[in-house]
Amino acid sequence: MKETIMTRLYSPALALAIVAVVAGCGAGTTRRFPLRQVMWTDDDRRPFAPQPRTTFNPYIWDAVDHTVFRQASELFTYELDREALNVNAVDEVADSSWFTNRIGRHPMTADELALGPCASLAQPPFPWRVVRGKSDGSSPGAVIEAADGRRYVFKVDFRQPERATAADVIATRILHAIGYFVPCNQVVFFEPGDVVIDSSATMRGAPYGPEQLAALVAASGRAPDGRRRASLSLFVEGVPLGGWRFEGRRGDDPNDVVDHQHRRETRGMYVASSWLNHVDSRAENNMSVWMESGGGQGHVRHYVLDAGDTFGISWHEDALVRRLGHSHYLDLQHALEDFVTLGIAERPWTNPARREG
């Protein structure tokens, strides 16, 4: 048989040589796991100066920015999905100014879960002096100072007896167990005479009067023994700097080096908020605080504050409230689907089952 170039190419020896070369291209040494301790503490609490400026995210602007402007800008700055950037070698979050591993690293007892961030479950001593009216948020309230000198945000349930006060306490205990920084919230009971007005108390620049306190007490729930029910949220440590956002970085904090949308713990807030039905999770319900360390230096700590909206809410805008937890305030996808289908598709919030009481 006459030998040709093709028969040479397909000779067994040549074929084996090609296979060996190709296999060798993929060979390499096995990558060993680094022989050092897994990082469980993120050094983002290095002292610096000066103290960052105080910020404010108005409710309307925050809603418009996330609903319209941010979504429009993302059309021009398309970013591919990526893994969180602040995880350690075992794909977990290290302790930092944002997060402290608790139930994720070790079991917690029922007593630890119930105590949460509080030093004690005992009520603050009376009398409670109103030092300032509460002018923001949907829950009526005031800032009070207990007889021991500590200050609290005092809130009542208003139209929904027991709902918001209980939800706030339960949800913050869960968030604390997960690992977030939260204030000490507790349900308290009092007599109207236990709450008095400080002589310097104001609200929106005007003196805080007896009629305002009487209206606040009247809006509180009543316990079976006749006492009034409210909740107290202990002021957190540090100097308030305003709410932290779920995206971007704080330019005046040199420790803030990872965009918030790429942090594992801020992404985890989406899961936690979905589970708790925390529909009002936004910048102004978070809080950055300046933790002083001496010599004019300090670092920023990040808190999650108000969770009174969790586990379902009732509001005068019933059609809107029924959607929350399923759909956004302005959900363009759902709006387009309803427009195209003439509203034929039945949504979970269309005819929800209601239970009185």
XYZ file of C-alpha atoms in Angstrom:
357
model
C 0.000 0.000 0.000
C 1.394 3.312 -0.991
C 2.162 5.538 2.007
C 0.624 8.986 1.977
C 0.728 12.012 4.274
C -2.726 11.107 5.614
C -1.666 7.610 6.644
C 1.294 9.101 8.465
C -0.959 11.515 10.354
C -3.197 8.725 11.506
C -0.438 6.362 12.575
C -0.926 4.988 16.122
C 2.355 6.396 17.371
C 1.538 9.911 16.226
C -1.955 9.713 17.690
C -0.575 8.710 21.076
C 1.917 11.560 20.944
C -0.835 14.108 20.262
C -2.946 12.776 23.145
C 0.034 12.986 25.490
C 0.775 16.600 24.513
C -2.849 17.688 24.922
C -3.136 15.951 28.295
C 0.068 17.579 29.439
C -1.273 21.045 28.669
C -3.891 20.602 31.382
C -1.510 19.253 33.976
C -0.347 21.318 36.894
C 0.357 21.216 40.589
C -2.614 20.916 42.943
C -3.472 24.248 44.581
C -3.209 23.867 48.320
C -5.515 25.614 50.763
C -3.511 28.438 52.423
C -1.985 27.186 55.694
C -3.122 30.148 57.764
C -6.049 30.986 59.988
C -9.350 31.858 58.305
C -10.027 35.591 58.648
C -12.953 36.018 61.056
C -12.324 39.703 61.843
C -12.322 42.378 59.148
C -10.105 45.268 60.238
C -12.482 48.030 59.118
C -12.530 49.777 62.512
C -9.199 51.543 62.195
C -9.389 55.002 63.848
C -9.317 58.015 61.549
C -10.138 61.720 61.536
C -12.033 63.906 60.950
C -15.526 62.729 61.859
C -17.629 62.149 58.690
C -20.415 64.577 57.885
C -24.044 63.917 58.816
C -26.286 62.879 55.910
C -30.042 62.689 55.370
C -32.031 60.692 52.803
C -35.544 62.198 52.485
C -38.249 59.574 52.131
C -39.636 60.961 48.851
C -36.206 61.364 47.272
C -35.158 57.869 48.359
C -38.289 56.401 46.745
C -37.921 58.377 43.497
C -34.190 57.655 43.270
C -34.619 53.875 43.585
C -37.778 53.701 41.480
C -36.732 55.961 38.598
C -33.234 57.451 38.542
C -31.201 54.497 39.777
C -32.949 52.041 37.470
C -32.489 54.412 34.520
C -28.782 54.871 35.267
C -28.258 51.105 35.397
C -29.320 50.907 31.753
C -26.123 52.790 30.854
C -23.814 51.250 33.478
C -24.744 47.615 33.043
C -22.952 45.499 35.614
C -22.713 41.724 35.450
C -23.744 39.681 38.464
C -20.801 38.961 40.708
C -20.027 37.212 43.964
C -19.850 39.232 47.174
C -16.407 40.776 47.630
C -16.045 40.789 51.420
C -16.096 37.068 52.207
C -13.316 35.026 53.786
C -11.639 31.811 52.592
C -14.630 29.671 53.633
C -17.105 32.004 51.883
C -18.421 33.535 55.113
C -18.648 37.100 56.436
C -16.046 38.234 58.958
C -16.932 40.327 62.016
C -16.764 44.021 61.196
C -18.389 47.393 61.809
C -21.374 46.014 59.874
C -21.875 42.552 61.259
C -20.983 40.237 64.156
C -21.325 36.480 63.686
C -23.620 35.097 66.351
C -25.970 32.199 65.626
C -24.026 31.454 62.443
C -20.881 30.596 64.461
C -22.277 29.091 67.664
C -25.628 27.958 69.104
C -27.662 30.537 71.039
C -29.860 29.696 74.008
C -33.465 30.856 74.304
C -32.373 33.347 76.978
C -29.692 34.793 74.682
C -32.194 35.148 71.851
C -34.743 36.845 74.135
C -32.161 39.235 75.569
C -30.826 40.222 72.157
C -28.750 43.407 72.309
C -30.217 44.420 75.699
C -28.254 44.287 78.944
C -31.458 43.501 80.849
C -35.153 42.861 80.186
C -36.196 45.058 83.125
C -38.145 48.235 82.340
C -36.303 51.545 82.784
C -37.136 53.255 86.091
C -39.883 55.880 86.277
C -40.531 58.720 85.815
C -40.046 59.020 82.081
C -39.531 62.632 81.033
C -40.472 63.689 77.497
C -37.531 65.735 76.189
C -38.576 65.961 72.533
C -41.546 65.104 70.371
C -41.165 62.535 67.579
C -41.945 64.249 64.278
C -40.819 61.595 61.776
C -42.049 58.095 60.964
C -45.562 56.674 60.896
C -45.787 55.705 64.588
C -46.694 58.395 67.160
C -44.045 58.830 69.813
C -41.528 60.954 71.659
C -37.983 60.914 72.963
C -37.971 60.228 76.699
C -35.308 60.180 79.385
C -35.714 57.580 82.127
C -34.825 58.161 85.768
C -31.443 56.487 85.179
C -30.505 59.147 82.606
C -30.699 56.936 79.509
C -32.706 58.114 76.512
C -35.196 56.115 74.464
C -37.542 56.516 71.526
C -41.034 55.983 72.982
C -43.599 54.644 70.482
C -47.222 53.495 70.669
C -49.288 51.230 68.418
C -51.971 53.797 67.478
C -54.534 52.080 65.163
C -53.051 48.570 65.443
C -52.948 47.451 69.102
C -49.879 45.344 69.931
C -48.816 44.872 66.297
C -45.992 47.359 65.725
C -44.551 47.246 69.249
C -44.380 43.437 69.215
C -43.099 43.257 65.627
C -40.282 45.713 66.328
C -39.057 43.743 69.338
C -39.317 40.311 67.691
C -37.731 41.338 64.381
C -34.789 43.138 65.997
C -34.107 40.056 68.139
C -33.967 37.959 64.962
C -31.732 40.465 63.159
C -29.442 40.592 66.188
C -29.163 36.789 66.265
C -28.298 36.793 62.558
C -25.473 39.246 63.240
C -26.634 42.823 62.591
C -26.164 45.770 64.934
C -29.604 46.748 66.282
C -30.873 48.840 69.213
C -32.321 47.383 72.409
C -36.101 47.447 71.848
C -38.596 46.315 74.471
C -42.343 46.329 75.127
C -43.177 48.314 78.274
C -46.244 49.032 80.418
C -46.951 52.249 82.297
C -49.554 54.421 83.970
C -50.294 57.844 82.444
C -48.749 59.536 85.474
C -45.433 57.755 84.885
C -44.732 59.960 81.854
C -44.069 63.656 82.479
C -42.944 66.574 80.321
C -39.527 68.160 80.708
C -39.671 71.943 80.938
C -37.437 72.269 77.856
C -39.300 69.716 75.685
C -40.092 70.831 72.132
C -41.584 69.475 68.931
C -40.940 71.090 65.540
C -39.489 74.115 67.320
C -42.524 74.729 69.551
C -42.973 73.792 73.224
C -44.275 70.269 73.816
C -47.546 70.606 75.732
C -49.796 68.478 77.975
C -52.360 68.068 75.194
C -49.760 66.404 72.965
C -48.748 64.000 75.713
C -52.403 63.230 76.481
C -53.028 62.424 72.799
C -49.965 60.166 72.737
C -51.064 58.253 75.838
C -54.615 57.944 74.475
C -53.226 56.406 71.262
C -51.407 53.683 73.199
C -52.835 50.216 73.731
C -54.293 49.073 77.028
C -53.192 45.904 78.839
C -55.705 43.619 80.628
C -54.669 45.106 83.990
C -55.485 48.618 82.772
C -51.931 49.823 82.231
C -50.863 51.396 78.946
C -48.625 49.601 76.444
C -45.782 51.083 74.372
C -42.290 50.243 73.166
C -38.935 51.779 74.043
C -35.894 51.819 71.766
C -32.661 52.639 73.576
C -30.460 55.248 71.902
C -27.499 53.458 70.304
C -23.897 54.238 71.162
C -22.051 56.879 69.195
C -22.814 60.093 67.336
C -25.538 59.686 64.662
C -24.338 60.326 61.102
C -27.554 59.509 59.233
C -28.750 56.451 57.363
C -26.442 54.225 55.333
C -27.419 53.237 51.812
C -27.520 49.767 50.261
C -25.297 50.800 47.361
C -22.117 52.788 46.808
C -19.532 53.767 49.410
C -19.128 56.564 51.910
C -16.427 58.842 50.526
C -15.446 60.343 53.886
C -14.930 56.946 55.569
C -11.527 55.478 54.556
C -12.578 52.107 56.049
C -15.534 51.849 53.654
C -13.731 50.200 50.734
C -16.335 47.751 49.349
C -19.413 48.975 47.482
C -22.375 48.223 49.719
C -24.207 46.297 46.992
C -21.247 43.884 46.902
C -21.143 43.250 50.651
C -22.454 39.839 51.721
C -24.237 41.201 54.816
C -26.092 43.935 52.939
C -27.153 41.394 50.317
C -28.226 39.164 53.188
C -30.561 41.917 54.366
C -32.660 41.186 51.267
C -33.175 37.599 52.445
C -33.815 38.595 56.057
C -36.205 41.388 55.049
C -38.110 39.062 52.720
C -38.504 36.479 55.472
C -39.663 39.084 58.011
C -41.737 40.994 55.428
C -39.675 44.071 56.308
C -41.205 46.215 53.562
C -39.834 49.514 54.905
C -36.162 48.553 54.791
C -34.473 51.705 53.465
C -31.633 54.120 54.148
C -33.351 56.194 56.838
C -34.276 53.048 58.776
C -30.551 52.319 58.979
C -28.075 54.382 60.966
C -24.354 55.100 60.714
C -22.789 56.255 63.991
C -19.397 57.704 64.856
C -17.634 55.647 67.532
C -15.017 57.883 69.154
C -11.722 56.327 70.214
C -9.911 59.412 71.548
C -7.778 62.164 70.128
C -10.527 63.259 67.752
C -10.398 59.910 65.978
C -12.916 57.102 65.631
C -14.643 54.778 63.192
C -18.138 54.271 61.743
C -20.521 51.534 62.913
C -23.629 50.527 60.958
C -27.014 49.822 62.577
C -30.389 48.526 61.380
C -33.068 50.425 63.310
C -36.833 50.420 62.795
C -38.549 47.070 62.148
C -42.076 47.935 63.287
C -43.411 47.267 59.779
C -42.516 43.563 59.830
C -44.911 40.581 59.763
C -47.623 42.538 57.927
C -49.069 46.009 58.379
C -52.450 47.687 58.120
C -52.765 51.185 56.725
C -55.381 53.532 55.298
C -54.066 52.839 51.757
C -55.449 49.286 51.772
C -54.897 48.592 48.059
C -51.217 49.501 48.435
C -50.630 47.673 51.712
C -52.023 44.416 50.310
C -49.340 44.492 47.592
C -46.378 45.154 49.866
C -44.254 42.067 50.307
C -45.312 40.874 46.834
C -44.766 43.956 44.686
C -43.004 47.330 44.821
C -44.695 50.675 45.425
C -44.317 51.275 41.700
C -43.647 47.950 39.999
C -43.201 48.554 36.272
C -43.144 44.839 35.442
C -46.451 44.148 37.200
C -47.976 47.324 35.768
C -47.023 46.281 32.213
C -48.307 42.722 32.725
C -51.632 44.009 34.047
C -51.903 46.456 31.131
C -51.234 43.788 28.485
C -53.560 41.203 30.071
C -56.232 43.782 30.991
C -55.808 42.742 34.611
C -57.022 39.180 33.994
C -54.166 37.577 35.939
C -55.127 37.288 39.598
C -52.440 38.396 42.006
C -51.904 37.129 45.585
C -53.024 40.540 46.859
C -56.189 40.813 44.756
C -58.627 39.132 47.156
C -56.677 38.189 50.288
C -58.373 36.265 53.058
C -58.894 38.462 56.083
C -59.209 37.532 59.711
C -60.732 39.909 62.208
C -59.006 40.625 65.496
